[in-house]
CSV table of C-alpha atoms in Angstrom, one decimal:
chain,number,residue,atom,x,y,z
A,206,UNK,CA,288.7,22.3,-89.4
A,207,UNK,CA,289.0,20.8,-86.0
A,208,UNK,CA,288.0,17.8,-85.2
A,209,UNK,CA,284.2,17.8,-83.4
A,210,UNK,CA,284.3,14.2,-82.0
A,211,UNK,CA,285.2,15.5,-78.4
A,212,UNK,CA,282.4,18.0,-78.4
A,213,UNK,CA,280.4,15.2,-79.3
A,214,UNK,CA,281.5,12.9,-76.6
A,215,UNK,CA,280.8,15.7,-74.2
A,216,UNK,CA,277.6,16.5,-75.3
A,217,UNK,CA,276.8,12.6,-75.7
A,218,UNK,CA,278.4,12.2,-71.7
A,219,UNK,CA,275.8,15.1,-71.0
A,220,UNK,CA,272.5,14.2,-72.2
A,221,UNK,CA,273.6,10.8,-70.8
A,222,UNK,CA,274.0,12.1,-67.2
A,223,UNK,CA,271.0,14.0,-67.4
A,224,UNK,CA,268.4,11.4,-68.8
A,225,UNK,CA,265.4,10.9,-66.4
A,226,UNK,CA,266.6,7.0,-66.3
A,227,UNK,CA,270.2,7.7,-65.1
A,228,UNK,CA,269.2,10.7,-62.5
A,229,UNK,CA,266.4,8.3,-61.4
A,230,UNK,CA,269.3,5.1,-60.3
A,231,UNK,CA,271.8,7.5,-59.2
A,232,UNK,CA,268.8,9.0,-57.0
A,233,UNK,CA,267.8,5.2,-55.9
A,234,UNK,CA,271.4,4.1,-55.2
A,235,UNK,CA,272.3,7.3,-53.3
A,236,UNK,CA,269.3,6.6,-51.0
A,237,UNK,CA,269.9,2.8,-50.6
A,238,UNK,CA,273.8,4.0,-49.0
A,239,UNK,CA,272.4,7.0,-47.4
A,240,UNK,CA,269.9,4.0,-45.7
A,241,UNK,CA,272.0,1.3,-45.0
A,242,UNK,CA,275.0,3.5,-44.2
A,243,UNK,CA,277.9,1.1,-45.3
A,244,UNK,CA,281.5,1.4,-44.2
A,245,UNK,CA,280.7,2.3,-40.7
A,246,UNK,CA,278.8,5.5,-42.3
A,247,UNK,CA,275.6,4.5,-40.6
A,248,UNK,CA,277.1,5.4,-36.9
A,249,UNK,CA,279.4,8.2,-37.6
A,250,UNK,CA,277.2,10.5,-39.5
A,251,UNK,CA,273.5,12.0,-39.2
A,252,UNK,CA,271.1,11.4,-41.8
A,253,UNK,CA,272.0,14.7,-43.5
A,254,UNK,CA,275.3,14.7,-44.0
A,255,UNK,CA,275.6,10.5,-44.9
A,256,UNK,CA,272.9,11.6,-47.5
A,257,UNK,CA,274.9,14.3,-49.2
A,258,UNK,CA,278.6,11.9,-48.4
A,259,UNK,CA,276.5,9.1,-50.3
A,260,UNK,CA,275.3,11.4,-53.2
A,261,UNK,CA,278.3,12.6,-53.7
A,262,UNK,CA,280.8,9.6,-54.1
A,263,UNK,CA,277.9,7.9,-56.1
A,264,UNK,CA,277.1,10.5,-58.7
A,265,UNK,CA,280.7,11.7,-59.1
A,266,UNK,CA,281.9,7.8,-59.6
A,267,UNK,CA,279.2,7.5,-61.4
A,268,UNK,CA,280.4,10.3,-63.9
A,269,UNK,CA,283.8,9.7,-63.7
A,270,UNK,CA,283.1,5.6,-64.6
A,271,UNK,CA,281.2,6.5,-67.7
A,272,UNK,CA,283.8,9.3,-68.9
A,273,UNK,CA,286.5,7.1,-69.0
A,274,UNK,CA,284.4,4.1,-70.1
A,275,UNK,CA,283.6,6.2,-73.2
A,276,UNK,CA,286.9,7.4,-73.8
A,277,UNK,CA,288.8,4.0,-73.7
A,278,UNK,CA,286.1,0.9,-74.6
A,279,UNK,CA,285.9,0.9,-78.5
A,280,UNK,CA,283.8,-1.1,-80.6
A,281,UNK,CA,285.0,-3.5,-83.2
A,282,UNK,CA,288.0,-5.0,-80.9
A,283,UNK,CA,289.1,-8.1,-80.9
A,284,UNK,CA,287.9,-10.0,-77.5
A,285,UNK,CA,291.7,-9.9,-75.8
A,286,UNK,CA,292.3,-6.2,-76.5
A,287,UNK,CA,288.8,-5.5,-75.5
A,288,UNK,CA,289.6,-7.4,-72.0
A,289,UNK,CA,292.1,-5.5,-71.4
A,290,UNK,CA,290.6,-2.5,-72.4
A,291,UNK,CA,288.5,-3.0,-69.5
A,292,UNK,CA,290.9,-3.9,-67.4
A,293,UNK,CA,292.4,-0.3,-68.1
A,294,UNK,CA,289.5,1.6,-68.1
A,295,UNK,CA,288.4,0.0,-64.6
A,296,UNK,CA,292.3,0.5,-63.0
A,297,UNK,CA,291.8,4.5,-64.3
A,298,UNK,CA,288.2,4.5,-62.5
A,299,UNK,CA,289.6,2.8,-59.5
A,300,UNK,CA,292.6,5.0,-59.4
A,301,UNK,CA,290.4,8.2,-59.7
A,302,UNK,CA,287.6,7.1,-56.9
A,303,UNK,CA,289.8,5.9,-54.6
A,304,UNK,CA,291.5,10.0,-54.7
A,305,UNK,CA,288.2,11.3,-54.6
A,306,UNK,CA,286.9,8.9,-51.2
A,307,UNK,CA,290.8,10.3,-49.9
A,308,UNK,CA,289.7,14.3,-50.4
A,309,UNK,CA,285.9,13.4,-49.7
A,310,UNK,CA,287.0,11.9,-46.3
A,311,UNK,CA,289.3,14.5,-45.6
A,312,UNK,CA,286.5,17.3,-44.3
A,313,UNK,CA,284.2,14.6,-43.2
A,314,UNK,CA,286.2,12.3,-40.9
A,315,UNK,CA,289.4,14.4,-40.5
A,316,UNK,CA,291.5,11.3,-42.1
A,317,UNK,CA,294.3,13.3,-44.2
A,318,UNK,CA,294.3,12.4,-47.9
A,319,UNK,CA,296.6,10.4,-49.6
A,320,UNK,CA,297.9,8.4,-46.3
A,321,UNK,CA,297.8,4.8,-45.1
A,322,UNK,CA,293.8,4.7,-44.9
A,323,UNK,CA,294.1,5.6,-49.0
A,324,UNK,CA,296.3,3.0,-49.6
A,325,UNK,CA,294.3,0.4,-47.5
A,326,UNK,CA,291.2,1.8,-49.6
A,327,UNK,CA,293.1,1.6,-53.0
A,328,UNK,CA,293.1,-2.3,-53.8
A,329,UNK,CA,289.3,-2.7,-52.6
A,330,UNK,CA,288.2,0.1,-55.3
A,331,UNK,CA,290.4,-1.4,-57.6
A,332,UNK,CA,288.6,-4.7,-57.9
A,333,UNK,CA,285.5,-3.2,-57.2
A,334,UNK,CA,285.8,-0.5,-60.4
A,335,UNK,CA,287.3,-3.4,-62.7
A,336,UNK,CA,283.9,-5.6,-62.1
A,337,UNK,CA,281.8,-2.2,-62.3
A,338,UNK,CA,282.7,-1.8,-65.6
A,339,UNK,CA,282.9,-5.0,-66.9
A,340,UNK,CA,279.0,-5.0,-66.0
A,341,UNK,CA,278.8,-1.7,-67.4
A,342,UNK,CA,280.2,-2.9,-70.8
A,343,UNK,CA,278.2,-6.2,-70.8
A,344,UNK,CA,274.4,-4.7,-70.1
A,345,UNK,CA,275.7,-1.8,-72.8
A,346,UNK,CA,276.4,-4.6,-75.6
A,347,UNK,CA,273.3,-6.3,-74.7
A,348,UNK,CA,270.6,-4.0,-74.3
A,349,UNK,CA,270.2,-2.4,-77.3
A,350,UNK,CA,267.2,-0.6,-77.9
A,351,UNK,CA,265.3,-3.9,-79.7
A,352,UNK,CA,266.6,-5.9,-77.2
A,353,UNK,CA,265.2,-3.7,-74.3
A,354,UNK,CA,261.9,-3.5,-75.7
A,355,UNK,CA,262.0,0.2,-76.7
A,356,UNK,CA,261.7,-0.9,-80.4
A,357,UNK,CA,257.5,-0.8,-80.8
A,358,UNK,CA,257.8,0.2,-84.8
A,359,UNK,CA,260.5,-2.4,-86.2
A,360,UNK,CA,260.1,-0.6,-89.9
A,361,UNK,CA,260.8,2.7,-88.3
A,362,UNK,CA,264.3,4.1,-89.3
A,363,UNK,CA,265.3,5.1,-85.5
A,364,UNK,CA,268.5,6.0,-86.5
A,365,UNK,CA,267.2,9.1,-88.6
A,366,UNK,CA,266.1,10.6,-84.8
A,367,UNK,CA,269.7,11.0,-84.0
A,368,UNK,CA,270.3,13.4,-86.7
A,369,UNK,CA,269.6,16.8,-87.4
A,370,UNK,CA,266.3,17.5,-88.9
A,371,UNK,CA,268.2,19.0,-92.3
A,372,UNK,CA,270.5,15.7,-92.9
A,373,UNK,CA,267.1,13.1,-91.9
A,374,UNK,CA,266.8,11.6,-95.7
A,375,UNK,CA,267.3,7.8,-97.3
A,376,UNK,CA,270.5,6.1,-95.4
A,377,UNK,CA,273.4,5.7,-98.0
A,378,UNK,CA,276.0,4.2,-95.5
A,379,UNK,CA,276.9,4.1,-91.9
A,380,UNK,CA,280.9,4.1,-91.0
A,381,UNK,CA,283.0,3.4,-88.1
A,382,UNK,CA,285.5,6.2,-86.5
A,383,UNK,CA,287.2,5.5,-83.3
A,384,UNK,CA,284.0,5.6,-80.8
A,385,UNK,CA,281.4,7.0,-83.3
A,386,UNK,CA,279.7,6.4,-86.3
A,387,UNK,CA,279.4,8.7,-89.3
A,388,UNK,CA,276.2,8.4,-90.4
A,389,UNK,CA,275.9,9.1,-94.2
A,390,UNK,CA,272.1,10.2,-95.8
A,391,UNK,CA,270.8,11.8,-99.0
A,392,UNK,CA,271.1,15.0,-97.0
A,393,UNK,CA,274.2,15.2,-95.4
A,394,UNK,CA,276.3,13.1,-92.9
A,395,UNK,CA,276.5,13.2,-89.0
A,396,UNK,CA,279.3,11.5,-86.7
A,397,UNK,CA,277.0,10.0,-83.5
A,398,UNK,CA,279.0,8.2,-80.8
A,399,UNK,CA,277.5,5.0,-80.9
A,400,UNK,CA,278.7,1.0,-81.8
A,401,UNK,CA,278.1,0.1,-85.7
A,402,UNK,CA,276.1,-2.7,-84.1
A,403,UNK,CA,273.4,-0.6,-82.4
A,404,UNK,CA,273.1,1.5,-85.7
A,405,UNK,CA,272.6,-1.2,-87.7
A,406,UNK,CA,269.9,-2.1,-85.0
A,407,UNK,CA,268.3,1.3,-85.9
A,408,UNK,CA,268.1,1.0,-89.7
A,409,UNK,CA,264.6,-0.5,-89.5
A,410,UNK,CA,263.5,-1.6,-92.9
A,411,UNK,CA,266.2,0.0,-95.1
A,412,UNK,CA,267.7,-2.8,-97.3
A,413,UNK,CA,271.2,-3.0,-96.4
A,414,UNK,CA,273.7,-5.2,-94.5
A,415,UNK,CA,276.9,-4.8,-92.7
A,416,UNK,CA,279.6,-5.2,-95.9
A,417,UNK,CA,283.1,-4.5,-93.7
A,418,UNK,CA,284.0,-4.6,-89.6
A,419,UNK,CA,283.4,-1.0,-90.0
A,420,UNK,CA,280.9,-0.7,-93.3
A,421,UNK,CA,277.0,-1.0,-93.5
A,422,UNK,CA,275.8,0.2,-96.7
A,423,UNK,CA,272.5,0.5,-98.3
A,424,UNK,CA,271.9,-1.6,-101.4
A,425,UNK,CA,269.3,0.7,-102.9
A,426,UNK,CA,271.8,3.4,-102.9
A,427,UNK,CA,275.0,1.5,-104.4
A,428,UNK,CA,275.5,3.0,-108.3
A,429,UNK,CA,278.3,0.5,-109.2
A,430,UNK,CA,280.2,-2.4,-108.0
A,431,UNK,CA,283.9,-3.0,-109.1
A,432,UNK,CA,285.9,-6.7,-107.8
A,433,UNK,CA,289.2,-6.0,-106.3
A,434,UNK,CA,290.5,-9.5,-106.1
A,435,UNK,CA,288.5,-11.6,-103.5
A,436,UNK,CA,286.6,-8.3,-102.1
A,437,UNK,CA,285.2,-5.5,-103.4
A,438,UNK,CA,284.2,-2.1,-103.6
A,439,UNK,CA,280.7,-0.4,-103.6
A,440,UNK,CA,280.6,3.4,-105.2
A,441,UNK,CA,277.6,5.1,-103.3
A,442,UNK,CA,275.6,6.9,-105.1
A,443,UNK,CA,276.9,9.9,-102.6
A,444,UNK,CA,279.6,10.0,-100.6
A,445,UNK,CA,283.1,7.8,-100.8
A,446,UNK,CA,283.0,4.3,-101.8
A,447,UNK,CA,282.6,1.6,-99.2
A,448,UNK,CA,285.0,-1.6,-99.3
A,449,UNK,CA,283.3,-5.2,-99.1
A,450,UNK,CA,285.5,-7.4,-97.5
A,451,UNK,CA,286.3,-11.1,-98.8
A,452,UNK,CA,283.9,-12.7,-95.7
A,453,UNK,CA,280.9,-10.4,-96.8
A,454,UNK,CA,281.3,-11.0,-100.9
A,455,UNK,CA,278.1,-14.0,-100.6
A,456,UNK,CA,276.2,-11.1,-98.6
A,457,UNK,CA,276.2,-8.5,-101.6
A,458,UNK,CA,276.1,-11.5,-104.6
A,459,UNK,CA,272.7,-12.5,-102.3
A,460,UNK,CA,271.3,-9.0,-102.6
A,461,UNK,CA,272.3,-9.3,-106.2
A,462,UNK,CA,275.1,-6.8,-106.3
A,463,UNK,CA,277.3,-9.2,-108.1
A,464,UNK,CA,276.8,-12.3,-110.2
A,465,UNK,CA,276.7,-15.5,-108.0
């Protein structure tokens, strides 16, 4: 079977792309460049063409930022290899902008691509990329949809919208793989690139708690609960079992999983 996680980090990249929110600041930051005409923009080109010069750069940055963003930031790193994962990701970014202002440039100013103004603009769009998406990670961590305000129904299990309508039944567990979560129900299971932390945001009411770095399990759906040493394992009453690790053993002995 081959594996559907890139199709799903397309389709996610899409929909993203294409949300009213994201076309509305793309729109907004486009006009603000087009209007201020940085970079000397302003006196060399017409109001025409520094819109479209503008709209271009900033909506195929834009696309190119949140590509890589997705395909190198992962969840559930430790703070040093998550640094540098930024790092990384904004170097790629930088890297791939600084080509396209070379070959964008090229028709509009007659300034061949890939000569000494590219190399003057590479270090500038390096920095610049690197704090890009470090703000781009930061306001992604933080503004979950509770912390936002887009929560209005706190006992409403928001996850369950993200799923097909056939596999929308009782959450039994929610799992960590590479970007996405596999999100396990009654009626099926579903991978969704998301963090483990905004899922677990999404639960609502469903009693449950995070059990593992990558686990969240529902209690009212555990069938048996077997000690391996300091941790332990939970069998589900579908699906694989989900490992408790030794830091979370007082969370499930508190839900009365095992004896205290």
């Amino acid at each position: 079977m081959s594996d559907p996680r890139p199709q799903l980090a397309l389709r996610e990249w899409r929909r993203h792309l294409l949300s009213p929110l994201t076309v509305t600041a793309l729109a907004a930051v486009s006009a603000v460049l087009c209007l201020t005409g940085p970079f000397g923009t302003l006196a060399s080109l017409s109001l025409l063409p520094r819109a479209g010069y503008w709209a271009t750069l900033t909506v195929s940055g834009y696309a190119i930022g949140s590509l890589i963003s997705a395909a190198v930031l992962r969840p559930g790193k430790p703070l040093v290899q998550h640094l540098v994962r930024i790092l990384i990701a904004g170097g790629l970014t930088g890297v791939a902008m600084t080509a396209l202002v070379s070959v964008v440039n090229w028709p509009v100013f007659g300034s061949p691509p890939f000569g000494a103004e590219t190399v003057a603009l590479a270090g500038p769009t390096l920095v610049i990329s690197v704090i890009v998406m470090a703000v781009i990670d930061l306001f992604s961590r933080k503004l979950s949809p509770t912390e936002a305000g887009m929560q209005d129904t706190p006992q409403a299990v928001l996850l369950l919208d993200r799923l097909p309508f056939d596999k929308r039944g009782p959450l039994v567990a929610i799992s960590v793989e590479d970007h996405y979560v596999r999100v396990r129900t009654t009626k099926g299971e579903e991978m969704i690139l998301m963090r483990l932390a905004d899922a677990i945001r999404e639960v609502g009411a469903t009693p449950g708690a995070q059990v593992h770095r990558s686990h969240w399990a529902a209690f009212d759906q555990v069938a048996a609960v077997t000690r391996d040493g300091d941790r332990a394992v939970l069998q589900m009453t579908i699906g694989g079992d989900i490992p408790v690790s030794r830091r979370h053993i007082p969370t499930i002995k508190e839900a009365g999983l095992l004896p205290r």
